[in-house]
Tab-separated table of C-alpha atoms in Angstrom:
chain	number	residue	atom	x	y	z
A	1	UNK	CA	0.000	0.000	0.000
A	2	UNK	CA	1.783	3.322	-1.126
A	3	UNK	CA	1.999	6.395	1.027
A	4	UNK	CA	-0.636	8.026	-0.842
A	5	UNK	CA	-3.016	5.416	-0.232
A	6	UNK	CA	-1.982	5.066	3.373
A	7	UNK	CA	-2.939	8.848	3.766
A	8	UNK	CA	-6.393	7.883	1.621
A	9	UNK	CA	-7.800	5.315	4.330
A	10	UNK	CA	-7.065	7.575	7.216
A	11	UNK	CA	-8.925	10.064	4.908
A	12	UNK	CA	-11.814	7.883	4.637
A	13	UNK	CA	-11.685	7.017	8.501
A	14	UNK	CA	-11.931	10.716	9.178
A	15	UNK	CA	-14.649	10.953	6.780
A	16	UNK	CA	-16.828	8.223	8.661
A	17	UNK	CA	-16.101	9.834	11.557
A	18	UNK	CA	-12.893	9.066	13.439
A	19	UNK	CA	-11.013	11.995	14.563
A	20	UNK	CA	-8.122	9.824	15.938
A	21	UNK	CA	-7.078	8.991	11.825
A	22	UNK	CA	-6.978	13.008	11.273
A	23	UNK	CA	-4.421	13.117	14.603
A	24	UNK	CA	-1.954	10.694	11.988
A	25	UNK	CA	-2.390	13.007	9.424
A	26	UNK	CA	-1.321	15.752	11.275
A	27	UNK	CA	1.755	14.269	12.670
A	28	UNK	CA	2.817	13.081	9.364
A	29	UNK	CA	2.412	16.491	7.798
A	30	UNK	CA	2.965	19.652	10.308
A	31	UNK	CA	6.368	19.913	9.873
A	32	UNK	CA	6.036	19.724	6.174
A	33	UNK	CA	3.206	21.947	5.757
A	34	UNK	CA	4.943	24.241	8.297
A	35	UNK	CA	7.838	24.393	6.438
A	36	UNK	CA	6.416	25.361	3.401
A	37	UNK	CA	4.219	28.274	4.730
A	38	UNK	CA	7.515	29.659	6.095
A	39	UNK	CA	8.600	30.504	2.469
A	40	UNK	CA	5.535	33.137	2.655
A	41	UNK	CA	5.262	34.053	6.137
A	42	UNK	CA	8.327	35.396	8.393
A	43	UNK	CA	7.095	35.389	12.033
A	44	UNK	CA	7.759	31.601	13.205
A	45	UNK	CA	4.434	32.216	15.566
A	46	UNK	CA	2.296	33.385	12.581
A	47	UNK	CA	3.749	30.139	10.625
A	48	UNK	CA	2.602	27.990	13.677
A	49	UNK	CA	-0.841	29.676	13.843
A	50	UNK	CA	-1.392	29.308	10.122
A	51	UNK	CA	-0.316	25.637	10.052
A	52	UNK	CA	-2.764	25.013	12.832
A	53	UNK	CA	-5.673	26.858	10.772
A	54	UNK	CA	-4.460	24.781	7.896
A	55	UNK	CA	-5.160	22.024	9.558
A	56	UNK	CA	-8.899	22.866	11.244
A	57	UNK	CA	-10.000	23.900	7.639
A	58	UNK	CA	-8.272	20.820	5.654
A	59	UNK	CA	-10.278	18.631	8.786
A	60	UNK	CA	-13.927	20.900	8.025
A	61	UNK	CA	-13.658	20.304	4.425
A	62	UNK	CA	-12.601	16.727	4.209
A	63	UNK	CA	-16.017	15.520	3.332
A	64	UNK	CA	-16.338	16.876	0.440
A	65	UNK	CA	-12.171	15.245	-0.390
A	66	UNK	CA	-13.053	12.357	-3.242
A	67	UNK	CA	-8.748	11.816	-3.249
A	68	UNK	CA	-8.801	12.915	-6.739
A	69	UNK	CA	-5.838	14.804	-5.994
A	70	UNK	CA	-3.135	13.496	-2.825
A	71	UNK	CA	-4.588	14.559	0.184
A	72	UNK	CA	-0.816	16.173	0.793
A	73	UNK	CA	-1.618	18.388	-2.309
A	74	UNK	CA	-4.894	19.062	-1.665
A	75	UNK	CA	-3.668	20.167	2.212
A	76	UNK	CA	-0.630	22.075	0.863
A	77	UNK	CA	-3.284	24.326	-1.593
A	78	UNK	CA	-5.661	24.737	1.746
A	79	UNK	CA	-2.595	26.040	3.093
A	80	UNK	CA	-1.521	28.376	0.694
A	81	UNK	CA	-4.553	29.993	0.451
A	82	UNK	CA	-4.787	30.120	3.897
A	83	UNK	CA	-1.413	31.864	4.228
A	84	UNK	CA	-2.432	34.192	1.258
A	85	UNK	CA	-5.548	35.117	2.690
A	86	UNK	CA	-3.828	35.716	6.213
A	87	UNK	CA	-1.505	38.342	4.508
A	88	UNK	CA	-4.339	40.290	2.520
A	89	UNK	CA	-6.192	40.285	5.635
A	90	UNK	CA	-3.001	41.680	7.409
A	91	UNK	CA	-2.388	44.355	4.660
A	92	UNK	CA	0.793	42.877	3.595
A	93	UNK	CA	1.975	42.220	0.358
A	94	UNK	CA	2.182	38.765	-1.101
A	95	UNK	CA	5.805	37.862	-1.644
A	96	UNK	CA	6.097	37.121	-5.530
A	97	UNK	CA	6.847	33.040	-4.630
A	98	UNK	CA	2.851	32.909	-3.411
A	99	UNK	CA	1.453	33.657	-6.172
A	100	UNK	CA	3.570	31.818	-8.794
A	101	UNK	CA	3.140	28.470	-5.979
A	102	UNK	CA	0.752	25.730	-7.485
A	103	UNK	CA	-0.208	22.651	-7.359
A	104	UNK	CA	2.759	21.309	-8.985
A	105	UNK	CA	5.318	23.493	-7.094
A	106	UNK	CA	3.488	22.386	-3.453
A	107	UNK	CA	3.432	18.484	-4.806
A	108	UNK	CA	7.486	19.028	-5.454
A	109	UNK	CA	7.825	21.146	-2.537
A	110	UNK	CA	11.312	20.128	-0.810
A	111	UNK	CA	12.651	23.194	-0.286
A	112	UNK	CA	13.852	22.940	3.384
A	113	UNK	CA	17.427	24.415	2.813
A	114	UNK	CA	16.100	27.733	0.430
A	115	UNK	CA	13.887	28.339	4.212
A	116	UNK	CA	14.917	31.185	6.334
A	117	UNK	CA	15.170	30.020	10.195
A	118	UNK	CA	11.139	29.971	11.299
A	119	UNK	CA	11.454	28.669	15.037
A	120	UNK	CA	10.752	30.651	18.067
A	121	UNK	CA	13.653	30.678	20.125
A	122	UNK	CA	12.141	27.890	22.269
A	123	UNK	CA	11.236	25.806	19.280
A	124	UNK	CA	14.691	26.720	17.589
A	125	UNK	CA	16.288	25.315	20.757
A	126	UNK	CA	14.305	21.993	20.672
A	127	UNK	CA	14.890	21.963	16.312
A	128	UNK	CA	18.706	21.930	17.234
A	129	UNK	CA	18.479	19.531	19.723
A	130	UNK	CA	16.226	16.787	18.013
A	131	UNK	CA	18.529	17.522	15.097
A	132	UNK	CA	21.745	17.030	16.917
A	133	UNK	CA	20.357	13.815	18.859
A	134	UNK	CA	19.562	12.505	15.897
A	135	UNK	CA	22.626	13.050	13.764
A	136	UNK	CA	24.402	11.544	16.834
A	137	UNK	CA	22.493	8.808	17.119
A	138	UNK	CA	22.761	8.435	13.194
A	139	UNK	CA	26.588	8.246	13.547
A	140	UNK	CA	26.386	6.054	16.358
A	141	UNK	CA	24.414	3.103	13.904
A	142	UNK	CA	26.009	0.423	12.454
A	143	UNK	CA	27.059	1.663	8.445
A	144	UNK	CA	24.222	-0.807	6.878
A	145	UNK	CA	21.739	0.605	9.213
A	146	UNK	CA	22.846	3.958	8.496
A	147	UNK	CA	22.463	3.619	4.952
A	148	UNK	CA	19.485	2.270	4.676
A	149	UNK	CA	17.996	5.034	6.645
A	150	UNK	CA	19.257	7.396	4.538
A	151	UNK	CA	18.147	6.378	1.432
A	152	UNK	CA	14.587	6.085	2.915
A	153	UNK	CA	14.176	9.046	4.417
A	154	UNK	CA	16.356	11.102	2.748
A	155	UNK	CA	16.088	10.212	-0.670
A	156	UNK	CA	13.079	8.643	-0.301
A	157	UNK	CA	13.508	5.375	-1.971
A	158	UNK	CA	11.460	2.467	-1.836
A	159	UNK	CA	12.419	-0.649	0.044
A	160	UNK	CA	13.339	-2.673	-3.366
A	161	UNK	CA	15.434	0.431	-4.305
A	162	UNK	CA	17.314	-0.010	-1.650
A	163	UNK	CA	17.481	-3.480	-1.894
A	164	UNK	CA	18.882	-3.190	-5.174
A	165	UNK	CA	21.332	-0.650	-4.071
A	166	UNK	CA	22.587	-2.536	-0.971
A	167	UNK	CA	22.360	-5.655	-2.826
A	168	UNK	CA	20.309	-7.706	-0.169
A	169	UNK	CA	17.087	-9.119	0.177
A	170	UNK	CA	13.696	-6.854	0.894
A	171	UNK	CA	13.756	-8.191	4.098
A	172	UNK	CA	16.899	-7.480	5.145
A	173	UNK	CA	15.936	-3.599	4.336
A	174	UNK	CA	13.116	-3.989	6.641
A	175	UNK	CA	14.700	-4.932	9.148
A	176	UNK	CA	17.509	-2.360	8.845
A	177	UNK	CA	15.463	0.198	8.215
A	178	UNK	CA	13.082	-0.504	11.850
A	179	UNK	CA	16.289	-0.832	13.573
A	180	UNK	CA	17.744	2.214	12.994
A	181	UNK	CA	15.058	4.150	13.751
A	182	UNK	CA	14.640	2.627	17.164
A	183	UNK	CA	18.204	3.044	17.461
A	184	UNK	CA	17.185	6.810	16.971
A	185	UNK	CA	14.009	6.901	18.741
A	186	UNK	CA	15.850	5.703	21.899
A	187	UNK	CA	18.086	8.230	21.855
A	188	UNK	CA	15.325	10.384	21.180
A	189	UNK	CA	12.319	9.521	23.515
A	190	UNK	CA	13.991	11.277	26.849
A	191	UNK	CA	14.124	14.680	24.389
A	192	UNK	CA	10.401	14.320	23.523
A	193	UNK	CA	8.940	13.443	26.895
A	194	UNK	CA	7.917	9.439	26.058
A	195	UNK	CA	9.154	6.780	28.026
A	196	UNK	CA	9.850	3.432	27.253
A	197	UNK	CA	10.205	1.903	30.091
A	198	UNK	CA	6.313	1.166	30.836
A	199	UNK	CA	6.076	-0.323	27.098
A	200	UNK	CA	5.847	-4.019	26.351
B	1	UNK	CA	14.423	-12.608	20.753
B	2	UNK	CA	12.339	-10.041	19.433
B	3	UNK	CA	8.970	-9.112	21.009
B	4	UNK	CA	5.471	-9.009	20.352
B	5	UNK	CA	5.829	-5.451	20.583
B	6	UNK	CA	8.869	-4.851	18.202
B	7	UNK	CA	7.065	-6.998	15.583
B	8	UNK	CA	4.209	-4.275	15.451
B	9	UNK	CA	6.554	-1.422	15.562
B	10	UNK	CA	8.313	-3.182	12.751
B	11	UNK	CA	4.811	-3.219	10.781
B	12	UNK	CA	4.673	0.786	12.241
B	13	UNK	CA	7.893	1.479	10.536
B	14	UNK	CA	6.506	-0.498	7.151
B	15	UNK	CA	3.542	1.420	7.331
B	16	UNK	CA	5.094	4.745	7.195
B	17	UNK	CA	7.121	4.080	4.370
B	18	UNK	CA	4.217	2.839	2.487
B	19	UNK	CA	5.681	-0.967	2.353
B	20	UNK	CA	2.801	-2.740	3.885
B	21	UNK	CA	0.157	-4.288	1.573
B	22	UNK	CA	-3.836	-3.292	2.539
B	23	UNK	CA	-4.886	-5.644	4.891
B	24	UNK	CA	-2.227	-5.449	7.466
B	25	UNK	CA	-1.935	-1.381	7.029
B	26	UNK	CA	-4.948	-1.231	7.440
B	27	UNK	CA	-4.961	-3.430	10.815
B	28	UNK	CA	-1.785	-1.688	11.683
B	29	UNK	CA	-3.452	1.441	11.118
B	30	UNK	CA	-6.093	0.917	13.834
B	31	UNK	CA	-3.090	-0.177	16.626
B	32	UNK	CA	-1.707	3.156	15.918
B	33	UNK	CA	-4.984	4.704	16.695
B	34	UNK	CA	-5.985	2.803	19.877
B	35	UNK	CA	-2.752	2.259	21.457
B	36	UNK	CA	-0.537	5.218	22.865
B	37	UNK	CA	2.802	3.754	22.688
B	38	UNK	CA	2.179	2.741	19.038
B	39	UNK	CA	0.926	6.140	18.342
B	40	UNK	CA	4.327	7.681	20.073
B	41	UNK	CA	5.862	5.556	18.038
B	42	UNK	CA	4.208	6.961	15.015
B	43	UNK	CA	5.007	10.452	16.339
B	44	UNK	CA	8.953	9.891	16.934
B	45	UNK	CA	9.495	8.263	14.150
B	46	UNK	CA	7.695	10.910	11.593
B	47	UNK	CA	9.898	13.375	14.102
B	48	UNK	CA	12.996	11.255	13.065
B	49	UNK	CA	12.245	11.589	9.003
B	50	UNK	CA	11.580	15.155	9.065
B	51	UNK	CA	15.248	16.096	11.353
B	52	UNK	CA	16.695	13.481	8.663
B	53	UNK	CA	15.272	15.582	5.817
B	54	UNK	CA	16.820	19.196	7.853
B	55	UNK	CA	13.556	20.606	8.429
B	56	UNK	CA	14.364	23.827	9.804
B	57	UNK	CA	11.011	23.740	11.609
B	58	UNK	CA	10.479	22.085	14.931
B	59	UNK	CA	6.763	22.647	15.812
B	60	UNK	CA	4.229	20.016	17.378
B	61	UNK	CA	0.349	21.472	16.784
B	62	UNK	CA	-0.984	17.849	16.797
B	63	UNK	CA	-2.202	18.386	20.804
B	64	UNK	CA	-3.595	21.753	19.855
B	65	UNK	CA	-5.365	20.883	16.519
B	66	UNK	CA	-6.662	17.644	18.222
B	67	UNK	CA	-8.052	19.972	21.542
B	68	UNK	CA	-9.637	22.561	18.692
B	69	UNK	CA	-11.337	19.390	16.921
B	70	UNK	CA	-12.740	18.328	20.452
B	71	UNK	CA	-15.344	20.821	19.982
B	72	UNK	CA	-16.102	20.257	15.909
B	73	UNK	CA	-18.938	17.609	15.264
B	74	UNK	CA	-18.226	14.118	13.802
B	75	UNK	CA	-17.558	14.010	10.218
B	76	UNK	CA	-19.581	11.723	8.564
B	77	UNK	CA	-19.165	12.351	4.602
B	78	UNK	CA	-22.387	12.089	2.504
B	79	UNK	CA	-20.505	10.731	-0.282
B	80	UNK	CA	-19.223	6.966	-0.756
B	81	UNK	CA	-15.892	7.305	-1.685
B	82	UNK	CA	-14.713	7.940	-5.446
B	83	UNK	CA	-13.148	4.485	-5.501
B	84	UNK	CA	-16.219	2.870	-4.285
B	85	UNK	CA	-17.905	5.459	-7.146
B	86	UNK	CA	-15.996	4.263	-9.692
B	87	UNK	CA	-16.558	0.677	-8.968
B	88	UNK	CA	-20.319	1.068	-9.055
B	89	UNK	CA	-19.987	3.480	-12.017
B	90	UNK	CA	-18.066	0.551	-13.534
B	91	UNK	CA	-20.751	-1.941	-12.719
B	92	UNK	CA	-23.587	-0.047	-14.232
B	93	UNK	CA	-21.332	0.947	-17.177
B	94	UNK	CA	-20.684	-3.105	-17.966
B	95	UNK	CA	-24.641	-3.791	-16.314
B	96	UNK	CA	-26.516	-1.644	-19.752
B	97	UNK	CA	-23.349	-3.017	-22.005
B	98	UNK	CA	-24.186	-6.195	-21.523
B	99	UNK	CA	-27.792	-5.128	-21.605
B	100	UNK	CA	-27.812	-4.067	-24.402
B	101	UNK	CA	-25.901	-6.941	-26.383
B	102	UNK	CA	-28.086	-9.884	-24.580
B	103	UNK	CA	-31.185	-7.704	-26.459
B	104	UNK	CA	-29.637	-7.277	-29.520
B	105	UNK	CA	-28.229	-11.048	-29.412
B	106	UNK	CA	-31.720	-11.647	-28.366
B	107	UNK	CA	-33.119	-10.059	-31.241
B	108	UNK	CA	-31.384	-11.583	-33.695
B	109	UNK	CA	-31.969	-15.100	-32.616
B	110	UNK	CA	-35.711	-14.452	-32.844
B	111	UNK	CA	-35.428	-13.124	-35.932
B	112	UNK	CA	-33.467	-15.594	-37.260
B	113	UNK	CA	-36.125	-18.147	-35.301
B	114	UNK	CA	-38.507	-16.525	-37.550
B	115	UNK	CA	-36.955	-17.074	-40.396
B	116	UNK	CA	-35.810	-20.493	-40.118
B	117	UNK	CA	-39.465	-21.322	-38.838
B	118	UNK	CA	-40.600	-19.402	-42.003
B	119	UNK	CA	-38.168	-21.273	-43.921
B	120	UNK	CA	-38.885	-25.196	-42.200
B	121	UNK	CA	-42.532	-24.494	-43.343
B	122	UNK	CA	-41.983	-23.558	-46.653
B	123	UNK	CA	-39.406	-26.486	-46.804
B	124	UNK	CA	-42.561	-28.755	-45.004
B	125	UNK	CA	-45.174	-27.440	-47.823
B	126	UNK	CA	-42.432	-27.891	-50.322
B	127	UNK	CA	-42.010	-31.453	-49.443
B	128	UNK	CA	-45.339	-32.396	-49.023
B	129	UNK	CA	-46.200	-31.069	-52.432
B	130	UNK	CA	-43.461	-33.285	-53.627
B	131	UNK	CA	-44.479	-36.003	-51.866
B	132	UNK	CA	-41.814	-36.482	-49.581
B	133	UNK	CA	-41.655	-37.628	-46.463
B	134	UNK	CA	-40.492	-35.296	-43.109
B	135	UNK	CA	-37.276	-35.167	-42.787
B	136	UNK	CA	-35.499	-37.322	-40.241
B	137	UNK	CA	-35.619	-36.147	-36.616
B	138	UNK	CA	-38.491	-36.301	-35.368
B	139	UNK	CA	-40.582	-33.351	-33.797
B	140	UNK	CA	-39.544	-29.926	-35.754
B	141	UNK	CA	-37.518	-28.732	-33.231
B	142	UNK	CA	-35.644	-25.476	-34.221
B	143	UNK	CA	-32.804	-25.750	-31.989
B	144	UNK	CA	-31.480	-28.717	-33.456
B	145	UNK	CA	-32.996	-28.875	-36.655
B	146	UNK	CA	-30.952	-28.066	-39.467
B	147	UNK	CA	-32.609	-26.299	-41.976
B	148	UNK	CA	-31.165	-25.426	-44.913
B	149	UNK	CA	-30.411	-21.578	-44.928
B	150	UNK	CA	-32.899	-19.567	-47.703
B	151	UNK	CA	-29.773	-17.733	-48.788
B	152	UNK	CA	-27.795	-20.395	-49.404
B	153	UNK	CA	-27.326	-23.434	-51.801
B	154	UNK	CA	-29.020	-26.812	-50.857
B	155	UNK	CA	-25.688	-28.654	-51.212
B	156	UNK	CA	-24.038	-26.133	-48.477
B	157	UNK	CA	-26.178	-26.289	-45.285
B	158	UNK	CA	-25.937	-23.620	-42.774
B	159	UNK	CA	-25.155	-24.305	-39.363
B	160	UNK	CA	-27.546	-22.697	-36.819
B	161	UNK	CA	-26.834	-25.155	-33.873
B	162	UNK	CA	-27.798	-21.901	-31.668
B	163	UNK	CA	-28.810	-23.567	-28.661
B	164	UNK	CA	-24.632	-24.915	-29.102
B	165	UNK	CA	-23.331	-21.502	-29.896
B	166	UNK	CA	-20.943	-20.958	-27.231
B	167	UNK	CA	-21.377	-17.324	-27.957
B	168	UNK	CA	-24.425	-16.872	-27.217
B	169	UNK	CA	-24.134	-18.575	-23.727
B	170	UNK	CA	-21.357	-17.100	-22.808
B	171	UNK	CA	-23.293	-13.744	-23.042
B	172	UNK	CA	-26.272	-14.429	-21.679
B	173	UNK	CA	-24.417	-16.128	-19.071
B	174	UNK	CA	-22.867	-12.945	-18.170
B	175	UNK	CA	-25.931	-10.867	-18.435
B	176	UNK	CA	-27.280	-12.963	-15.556
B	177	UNK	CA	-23.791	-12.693	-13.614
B	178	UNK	CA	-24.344	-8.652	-13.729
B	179	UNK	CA	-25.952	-7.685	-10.643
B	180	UNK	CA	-27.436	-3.742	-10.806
B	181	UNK	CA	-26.412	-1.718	-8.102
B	182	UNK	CA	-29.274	0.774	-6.646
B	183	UNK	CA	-26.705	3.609	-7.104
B	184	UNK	CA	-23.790	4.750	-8.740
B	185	UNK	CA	-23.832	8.036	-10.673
B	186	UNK	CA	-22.265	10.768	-9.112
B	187	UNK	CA	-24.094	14.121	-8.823
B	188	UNK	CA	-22.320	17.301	-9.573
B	189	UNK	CA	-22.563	18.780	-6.453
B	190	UNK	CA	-19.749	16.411	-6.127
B	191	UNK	CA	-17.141	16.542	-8.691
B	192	UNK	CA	-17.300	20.355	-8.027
B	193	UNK	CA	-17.226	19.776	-4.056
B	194	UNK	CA	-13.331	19.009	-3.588
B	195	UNK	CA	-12.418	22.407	-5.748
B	196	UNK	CA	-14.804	24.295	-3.878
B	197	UNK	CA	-13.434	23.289	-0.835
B	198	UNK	CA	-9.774	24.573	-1.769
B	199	UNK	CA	-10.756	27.417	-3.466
B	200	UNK	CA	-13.306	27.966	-0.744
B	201	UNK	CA	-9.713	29.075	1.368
């Protein structure tokens, strides 16, 4: 089952009803939806506030989603409008990248190092952190593990990709791939307030 | 050894990077939902891609969108979903196909019933007049009777073994096979309902 239609039956779950499969959705995007909107709007609270409207609307107008379009698109355009409207409404002018941004442009959108620095100083704080736990713990892994992570989640390749690439079985990327990131996670969980200890 | 619960946040890990085929997302999928540690999981791990990928952001609204949702009413979306749409559009799409070629099949077997019944009597007064007897085979029965076609020479006999014309079972067959679904066509409120809704921003 690909990502998009992952994202499609927690669409459908929050269609019939379940809040809970919109709470997934919202992890898996805020950060990226977040990140985009700070290409428009400078104040890292403002971005924040935005992303969070994004969100409410995207949830108020799901029924009428049919997934004709990725429901990562279809957020991203909520969003832009959202941020567009937010700067009419606040007198400002529309920096020339909103209203050139389209469908295409928000389905390609990977622009994290062309961002300017959006955190507050809090958030900034807990960005370097995370980031430097992570790279550590990232160093720390075993060099299969490390790769295989990488070309998931970096470059986004698919498990037989990377298969291919490593020259092992599907399997074996599985299992790299789940290890690492609880090798990660681990290292991680103290920094994000979830403990481990009380899980079977 | 490896544990009950690294097996499921194995199939977590799968699930996020779209590697898990329908049935066990989909079970996977509700563990995330009803189980906290599972849905930490889901959190740190989504947390994990997007430092990976340098996100220069580091926000967390999930707690605050999910408090401003308390409040909104359930969704419950007055449309079946577009694959289910498509499926039923589908259906009824191959339901009046094959409609319409069991009638026309139909059609043509009764007229060429007629004609081969129009034929057998003219071959029956034909014969009679000659003196002949009726032709071997007892009872005229048109189905496996083998008349000899009008438009055709005596010497080359038509076949019209119909009720052996794998053909025509196979389509009628099918016609039966076709179950119509009460619904199925989309209204336009619809199509125009997902554009409205981002435009609507």
């Amino acid at each position: 089952m690909s990502d998009r239609e992952i994202d499609q039956q927690l669409v459908e779950q929050v269609q019939r009803g379940d809040k809970r499969a919109f709470d997934l959705l919202v992890i898996k995007y805020q950060r990226r939806l977040a990140r985009l909107l700070s290409r428009f709007i400078r104040d890292p609270a403002e971005v924040e506030d935005i992303t969070q409207e994004t969100f409410i609307k995207a949830y108020r107008a799901l029924p009428s989603f049919r997934g004709d379009s990725a429901f990562y698109t279809w957020l991203y355009r909520i969003g832009v409008n959202t941020a567009k409207n937010f700067l009419v409404s606040q007198g400002r002018k529309l920096p020339a990248t909103v209203n050139g941004f389209g469908t295409e442009e928000a389905e390609n959108f990977e622009g994290a190092d062309q961002l300017r620095e959006v955190n507050t100083p809090e958030s900034e704080l807990m960005g370097k952190q995370v980031a430097q736990t992570v790279n550590q713990a990232l160093e720390a892994l075993p060099e299969e593990l490390r790769t295989a992570i990488i070309l998931r989640e970096i470059e986004g390749l698919s498990y037989e990709e990377i298969a291919d690439i490593m020259n092992c079985p599907i399997g074996t990327v599985r299992s790299r791939i789940f290890r690492a990131r609880e090798a990660v996670a681990d290292k991680l969980r103290p920094l994000l307030g979830t403990d481990k200890s009380k899980r079977w | 050894m490896v544990t009950r619960g690294e097996i499921v946040r194995n199939k977590v890990s799968e699930l996020m990077d779209g590697e898990l085929d329908g049935t066990h997302a989909a079970k996977i999928i509700n563990a995330v939902k009803t189980d906290n540690d599972l849905f930490s999981d889901w959190k740190i791990y989504h947390a994990i891609g997007d430092s990976l990928r340098q996100s220069a952001v580091n926000i967390d609204i999930s707690e605050q969108v999910r408090n401003q949702l308390a409040d909104e009413p359930l969704l419950l979306s007055p449309y079946p979903h577009k694959t289910h749409q498509n499926r039923k559009q589908k259906l009824l799409g191959l339901s009046v196909a094959a409609s319409v070629a069991a009638l026309s099949i139909g059609w043509l077997i009764s007229q060429s019933m007629e004609q081969h019944e129009t034929t057998l009597k003219e071959i029956y007064v034909a014969e009679k007049n000659n003196g002949k007897t009726a032709p071997v085979g007892g009872p005229r029965s048109l189905m496996t009777f083998q008349p000899v076609s009008a438009y055709s020479s005596p010497s080359m006999p038509v076949n019209t073994h119909y009720n052996n014309d794998p053909l025509i079972y196979r389509d009628l067959t099918y016609e039966r096979s076709v179950r119509y679904p009460a619904t199925g066509i989309s209204s336009p409120a619809e199509v125009v309902g997902e554009q409205s809704a981002a435009s609507a921003e």
